[in-house]
C-alpha positions in Angstrom: 4.8 -4.0 15.8 8.7 -4.0 16.0 10.7 -1.1 14.2 14.2 -0.2 13.7 16.2 2.9 14.4 19.6 3.7 12.9 21.4 6.3 15.3 24.5 8.6 14.5 26.9 9.0 17.6 27.3 12.7 17.6 28.0 14.8 20.5 24.5 16.8 19.7 22.5 13.8 18.7 19.7 12.2 21.4 19.8 8.8 19.6 16.8 6.4 18.9 13.5 7.6 19.6 10.9 5.8 22.2 9.2 4.0 19.3 12.3 1.9 18.7 12.6 -1.7 19.3 15.4 -2.1 21.7 16.6 -4.7 20.2 16.2 -3.3 16.7 18.3 -0.2 17.6 21.7 0.1 16.3 24.3 2.9 16.6 26.9 4.0 14.0 30.1 5.5 14.3 30.3 6.7 10.6 27.7 8.2 8.7 28.7 6.2 5.3 28.1 2.9 7.0 24.6 4.1 8.5 23.8 5.7 5.2 25.0 2.5 3.3 23.2 -0.2 5.7 20.1 2.3 5.9 19.5 2.3 2.3 20.9 -1.3 1.4 17.7 -2.7 3.6 15.3 0.0 2.5 11.9 -0.8 0.8 10.6 3.3 1.0 12.1 6.0 2.0 10.0 8.8 3.3 12.3 12.0 4.3 11.3 14.8 6.4 12.7 18.6 6.6 16.2 18.4 7.7 19.7 19.7 7.3 23.0 18.3 5.5 22.3 14.8 6.7 19.0 14.6 5.5 20.3 15.8 2.0 22.8 13.6 1.9 20.9 10.7 2.2 18.2 12.1 -0.1 20.6 12.8 -2.6 22.1 9.3 -2.0 19.3 7.4 -2.8 18.2 9.2 -6.0 21.7 9.0 -7.5 21.8 4.8 -6.8 18.1 4.7 -7.8 18.9 6.6 -10.9 21.9 4.4 -11.6 20.2 1.1 -11.1 21.5 0.1 -8.3 18.4 0.1 -5.9 15.0 -0.9 -7.5 13.8 1.5 -10.0 10.2 1.0 -7.9 11.8 2.3 -4.8 9.1 5.0 -3.2 10.8 8.6 -2.2 8.4 10.4 -0.4 9.2 14.4 0.8 7.1 15.0 3.4 6.7 18.9 3.7 5.8 20.3 0.2 6.7 23.9 0.9 9.8 22.9 2.7 11.5 20.5 0.1 10.2 22.8 -3.1 11.9 26.0 -1.7 15.2 24.9 -0.5 15.6 22.8 -3.8 15.1 24.3 -7.2 13.9 20.8 -8.8 12.9 22.5 -12.0 16.2 24.2 -12.5 17.8 21.0 -11.8 15.6 19.5 -14.7 16.5 22.4 -17.0 20.0 22.6 -16.7 19.9 18.6 -17.2 21.5 17.7 -14.2 18.4 14.9 -13.2 15.9 13.7 -15.7 12.4 14.7 -15.9 11.1 11.2 -15.0 13.4 11.1 -12.0 11.9 14.2 -10.4 8.3 12.7 -11.5 9.4 9.5 -9.3 9.5 12.2 -6.2 6.5 12.6 -4.0 5.8 15.9 -2.3 3.5 15.5 0.2 1.7 17.2 3.2 -0.2 13.7 4.0 0.5 10.8 5.9 -2.1 9.1 4.0 -1.3 10.0 0.6 2.4 9.1 1.8 1.2 5.8 2.8 -0.7 4.9 -0.4 2.2 5.9 -2.5 4.3 3.6 -0.7 2.0 0.7 -0.6 1.5 1.2 -4.7 4.9 1.1 -5.5 5.6 -2.0 -3.1 3.1 -4.2 -5.3 4.4 -3.2 -8.7 
């Protein structure tokens, strides 16, 4: 199977990984262009524990989905349940009204690759 990779040119980044098809390896110089192309082409978003870049991309996707700029059925999966529930107080965001309860409930928190896969497939067939 062919896989696409979108790297960012930074002094401490390694580039794309060995699983990326060379003809489908893209390197971006600016975060905003990488994020635009990544999110606009995505049919699902699976986010693993990470730093500022991961948060930026996750929140951009959530915001675009909430504002109707992305498919309302776009699955967003957060791998690493403990990490994502500890570093972001999602319940507090709902309580303070910064996100809606249904937006929170549309996120899948999981540690299981099979569960993530089933969720993505289910959302893609809606």
